[in-house]
Amino acid sequence: MVDTGATAWVLTSAALVLLMTPGLALFYGGMVRPKSVLNMMMMSFGALALIGVLWVLYGYSMAFGDDVGGGLLGDPTQYLGLKGLMEDTTSEAGGLPAMAFVGFQAAFAILTVALISGAIADRVKFSTWMVFAGIWATLVYFPVAHWVFDFSNDETGHVGGWIANGIEAVDFAGGTAVHINAGVAGLVLAIIIGKRRGFGREPMRPHNLPLVMLGAGLLWFGWFGFNAGSALGANNTASVVWVNTLVATSAAILGWLLTERLRDGHATSLGAASGAVAGLVAITPACSALNPIGSIVVGALAGVLCALAVGLKYKFGYDDSLDVVGVHLVGGLWGTLAIGFFAVENAPQGASGLFDGGGLALLGTQAVGAGAVLAYSAVLTAIIGFALKAVMGWRIPEEDEVSGIDQHQHAESGYDLVGSFGGHGPSAGPVARSTTRTSEGAQA
Amino acid sequence: MKLITAVIKPHKLDDVKSALESFGVQGMTVSEASGYGRQRGHTEVYRGAEYTVDMVPKVRLEVLVDDLDATGVVEAVVKAAATGRIGDGKVWVVPVDDVVRVRTGEHGADAL
């Protein structure tokens, strides 16, 4: 029997999670300069396109097929092209059609890949990005999703991944598989690809903060599907998770703004948007294991920690352009490890952390899960990154980077504004061209 | 004939425009400009990183006038654009050899 309530909620959540990637495109797009807004957004839309197809072809099977050994990888041929999943198998799967789960998890795969793009803004060939996205999803995300999200099922005899079933680390919606994974990949790529021309010397301030805030709002909205949808049912767990996702995020905004106010003298809109995302990242793995008060603590500390972490790139000299490391890697690590301290047994997860009298065992398990994903992603990303550097090259020519990647890579400009009021230096905007060769050609 | 160029604060444009209209000036060209003088720019902070924004938004206003009107027009602009604070801008006057009205081909003072 189909559980209609659960199916309706998971399908709705899948659409919510999918909206996060366009939301991310706005969040990132507003943070770059006007000459590269389209390329920034296209990296997200490129992930939507490519990973959506790969997921159906073999990605789902690699992540959620029967384990081929050691909990490391699902059988890529079992559901190749989603074969065998169109029939109604809901009796085995707890009332949820397999395709609902396929769709829900597809959106996770897409978002994880898109998250990485923030670390390498303004300077990367679109072709190399697309090839990277496909290879990285195949070699890194699909296996790691199997480790973390694929639970074994005794009734059907399905065998899942090692983090979910072997060490049983708590990662409800993807602190490890999504945020640590993408965050460390962004760090490695930013180092391999190198800094933007003028990094640390020229001002590279966000060109459209209203876009950033709109993007953060859409991310938050979609994140309710990401976290509460991961309950895979319309039930109490989903409801608890929903409230934790709300309150941790609110507290994180407060934490980030307070840090800024004390350090820089002002509470900024970019800080509010960034704080929201930092809180969402941190509560993602922990949302089922905490009570709402614990969520406030974890969220507020995420806001403070990430606000401090975004300054690291200037200290160490890597150009993680839009702070994928400071927000997703640091936030993801914090949220995953915080479970070891703040988990309470009467939360839906039923795990007990240090402050709940559970000792240090859970913290150790969490550290193993986080460390394994971090190390695997770092090594594989480095191999893929260096290979592509040798074969295709990552960077666009210096001249085109300075004049604007949108023109060079996409033959478009984001804004047809002549003369930027209040801008600095010569306008980075396009010069209007009056030739209409295409339409003349069509008439002839 | 003289070309009077004024770089002023954007929010004073309407005042200057009215002052010139009362004076009898019949046309002007206005463009958005950015730059700095003794006031320098200001500082902005994004995710803890400080940026000094040197260029400040300004309006550049140009008027062509007869020699006899030049002093009066400059006075009118200065009076209307002044706030007394740093960054009010500058006005300067340069001689113009000839002016042509494109529509009729008239030259010199007739074209003003």
mmCIF file of N, CA, C and O in Angstrom, chain A residues 409-439:
data_model
loop_
_atom_site.group_PDB
_atom_site.id
_atom_site.type_symbol
_atom_site.label_atom_id
_atom_site.label_comp_id
_atom_site.label_asym_id
_atom_site.label_seq_id
_atom_site.Cartn_x
_atom_site.Cartn_y
_atom_site.Cartn_z
ATOM 1 N N GLN A 409 33.046 33.416 -21.707
ATOM 2 C CA GLN A 409 32.578 32.032 -21.663
ATOM 3 C C GLN A 409 31.157 31.847 -22.203
ATOM 4 O O GLN A 409 30.811 30.775 -22.651
ATOM 5 N N HIS A 410 30.353 32.893 -22.116
ATOM 6 C CA HIS A 410 28.947 32.710 -22.489
ATOM 7 C C HIS A 410 28.472 33.708 -23.534
ATOM 8 O O HIS A 410 27.326 33.617 -23.982
ATOM 9 N N ALA A 411 29.331 34.669 -23.925
ATOM 10 C CA ALA A 411 28.949 35.694 -24.901
ATOM 11 C C ALA A 411 27.678 36.422 -24.492
ATOM 12 O O ALA A 411 26.797 36.691 -25.298
ATOM 13 N N GLU A 412 27.578 36.713 -23.181
ATOM 14 C CA GLU A 412 26.413 37.425 -22.662
ATOM 15 C C GLU A 412 26.893 38.383 -21.571
ATOM 16 O O GLU A 412 27.986 38.224 -21.042
ATOM 17 N N SER A 413 26.037 39.353 -21.233
ATOM 18 C CA SER A 413 26.306 40.162 -20.051
ATOM 19 C C SER A 413 25.060 40.168 -19.181
ATOM 20 O O SER A 413 23.943 40.175 -19.687
ATOM 21 N N GLY A 414 25.286 40.156 -17.880
ATOM 22 C CA GLY A 414 24.169 40.077 -16.940
ATOM 23 C C GLY A 414 23.273 41.295 -16.974
ATOM 24 O O GLY A 414 22.060 41.199 -16.815
ATOM 25 N N TYR A 415 23.869 42.472 -17.192
ATOM 26 C CA TYR A 415 23.105 43.699 -17.076
ATOM 27 C C TYR A 415 23.411 44.615 -18.242
ATOM 28 O O TYR A 415 24.570 44.809 -18.587
ATOM 29 N N ASP A 416 22.385 45.172 -18.861
ATOM 30 C CA ASP A 416 22.593 46.140 -19.931
ATOM 31 C C ASP A 416 22.450 47.537 -19.348
ATOM 32 O O ASP A 416 21.489 48.236 -19.598
ATOM 33 N N LEU A 417 23.411 47.909 -18.505
ATOM 34 C CA LEU A 417 23.380 49.220 -17.871
ATOM 35 C C LEU A 417 24.620 49.969 -18.337
ATOM 36 O O LEU A 417 25.729 49.469 -18.196
ATOM 37 N N VAL A 418 24.432 51.131 -18.903
ATOM 38 C CA VAL A 418 25.589 51.898 -19.341
ATOM 39 C C VAL A 418 25.976 52.862 -18.234
ATOM 40 O O VAL A 418 25.177 53.687 -17.816
ATOM 41 N N GLY A 419 27.185 52.737 -17.753
ATOM 42 C CA GLY A 419 27.648 53.613 -16.685
ATOM 43 C C GLY A 419 27.084 53.155 -15.365
ATOM 44 O O GLY A 419 25.883 53.182 -15.150
ATOM 45 N N SER A 420 27.940 52.686 -14.469
ATOM 46 C CA SER A 420 27.432 52.192 -13.199
ATOM 47 C C SER A 420 27.528 53.307 -12.178
ATOM 48 O O SER A 420 28.602 53.693 -11.758
ATOM 49 N N PHE A 421 26.403 53.825 -11.776
ATOM 50 C CA PHE A 421 26.359 54.922 -10.822
ATOM 51 C C PHE A 421 26.962 54.461 -9.501
ATOM 52 O O PHE A 421 26.577 53.456 -8.942
ATOM 53 N N GLY A 422 27.949 55.206 -9.033
ATOM 54 C CA GLY A 422 28.541 54.838 -7.755
ATOM 55 C C GLY A 422 29.527 53.704 -7.867
ATOM 56 O O GLY A 422 30.012 53.203 -6.886
ATOM 57 N N GLY A 423 29.805 53.282 -9.076
ATOM 58 C CA GLY A 423 30.799 52.234 -9.265
ATOM 59 C C GLY A 423 32.184 52.810 -9.113
ATOM 60 O O GLY A 423 32.360 53.989 -8.870
ATOM 61 N N HIS A 424 33.166 51.951 -9.278
ATOM 62 C CA HIS A 424 34.524 52.435 -9.169
ATOM 63 C C HIS A 424 35.258 52.121 -10.463
ATOM 64 O O HIS A 424 35.128 51.044 -11.004
ATOM 65 N N GLY A 425 35.994 53.084 -10.951
ATOM 66 C CA GLY A 425 36.775 52.864 -12.164
ATOM 67 C C GLY A 425 35.881 52.781 -13.378
ATOM 68 O O GLY A 425 34.684 53.061 -13.299
ATOM 69 N N PRO A 426 36.458 52.400 -14.517
ATOM 70 C CA PRO A 426 35.677 52.315 -15.731
ATOM 71 C C PRO A 426 34.589 51.257 -15.586
ATOM 72 O O PRO A 426 34.783 50.262 -14.904
ATOM 73 N N SER A 427 33.474 51.502 -16.228
ATOM 74 C CA SER A 427 32.342 50.600 -16.084
ATOM 75 C C SER A 427 32.703 49.206 -16.543
ATOM 76 O O SER A 427 33.289 49.001 -17.591
ATOM 77 N N ALA A 428 32.347 48.208 -15.699
ATOM 78 C CA ALA A 428 32.581 46.819 -16.080
ATOM 79 C C ALA A 428 31.449 46.335 -16.971
ATOM 80 O O ALA A 428 31.478 45.243 -17.498
ATOM 81 N N GLY A 429 30.434 47.169 -17.129
ATOM 82 C CA GLY A 429 29.263 46.769 -17.905
ATOM 83 C C GLY A 429 29.559 46.722 -19.386
ATOM 84 O O GLY A 429 30.623 47.132 -19.839
ATOM 85 N N PRO A 430 28.648 46.214 -20.142
ATOM 86 C CA PRO A 430 28.859 46.029 -21.565
ATOM 87 C C PRO A 430 28.700 47.324 -22.359
ATOM 88 O O PRO A 430 28.052 48.254 -21.908
ATOM 89 N N VAL A 431 29.313 47.389 -23.494
ATOM 90 C CA VAL A 431 29.066 48.478 -24.425
ATOM 91 C C VAL A 431 27.953 48.007 -25.351
ATOM 92 O O VAL A 431 28.037 46.933 -25.943
ATOM 93 N N ALA A 432 26.915 48.794 -25.447
ATOM 94 C CA ALA A 432 25.771 48.372 -26.260
ATOM 95 C C ALA A 432 26.188 48.249 -27.724
ATOM 96 O O ALA A 432 26.888 49.103 -28.251
ATOM 97 N N ARG A 433 25.791 47.174 -28.321
ATOM 98 C CA ARG A 433 26.117 46.993 -29.726
ATOM 99 C C ARG A 433 24.832 47.039 -30.541
ATOM 100 O O ARG A 433 23.806 46.501 -30.136
ATOM 101 N N SER A 434 24.904 47.704 -31.671
ATOM 102 C CA SER A 434 23.668 47.910 -32.410
ATOM 103 C C SER A 434 23.564 46.996 -33.630
ATOM 104 O O SER A 434 22.607 47.049 -34.369
ATOM 105 N N THR A 435 24.560 46.158 -33.853
ATOM 106 C CA THR A 435 24.464 45.281 -35.016
ATOM 107 C C THR A 435 23.408 44.214 -34.777
ATOM 108 O O THR A 435 23.253 43.715 -33.671
ATOM 109 N N THR A 436 22.656 43.905 -35.790
ATOM 110 C CA THR A 436 21.618 42.890 -35.668
ATOM 111 C C THR A 436 21.791 41.869 -36.778
ATOM 112 O O THR A 436 20.890 41.602 -37.551
ATOM 113 N N ARG A 437 22.986 41.336 -36.834
ATOM 114 C CA ARG A 437 23.294 40.409 -37.915
ATOM 115 C C ARG A 437 22.341 39.227 -37.960
ATOM 116 O O ARG A 437 21.914 38.796 -39.012
ATOM 117 N N THR A 438 21.980 38.746 -36.796
ATOM 118 C CA THR A 438 21.157 37.532 -36.766
ATOM 119 C C THR A 438 19.808 37.764 -37.425
ATOM 120 O O THR A 438 19.369 36.993 -38.280
ATOM 121 N N SER A 439 19.158 38.895 -37.051
ATOM 122 C CA SER A 439 17.817 39.108 -37.603
ATOM 123 C C SER A 439 17.891 39.435 -39.096
ATOM 124 O O SER A 439 17.047 39.011 -39.875
#
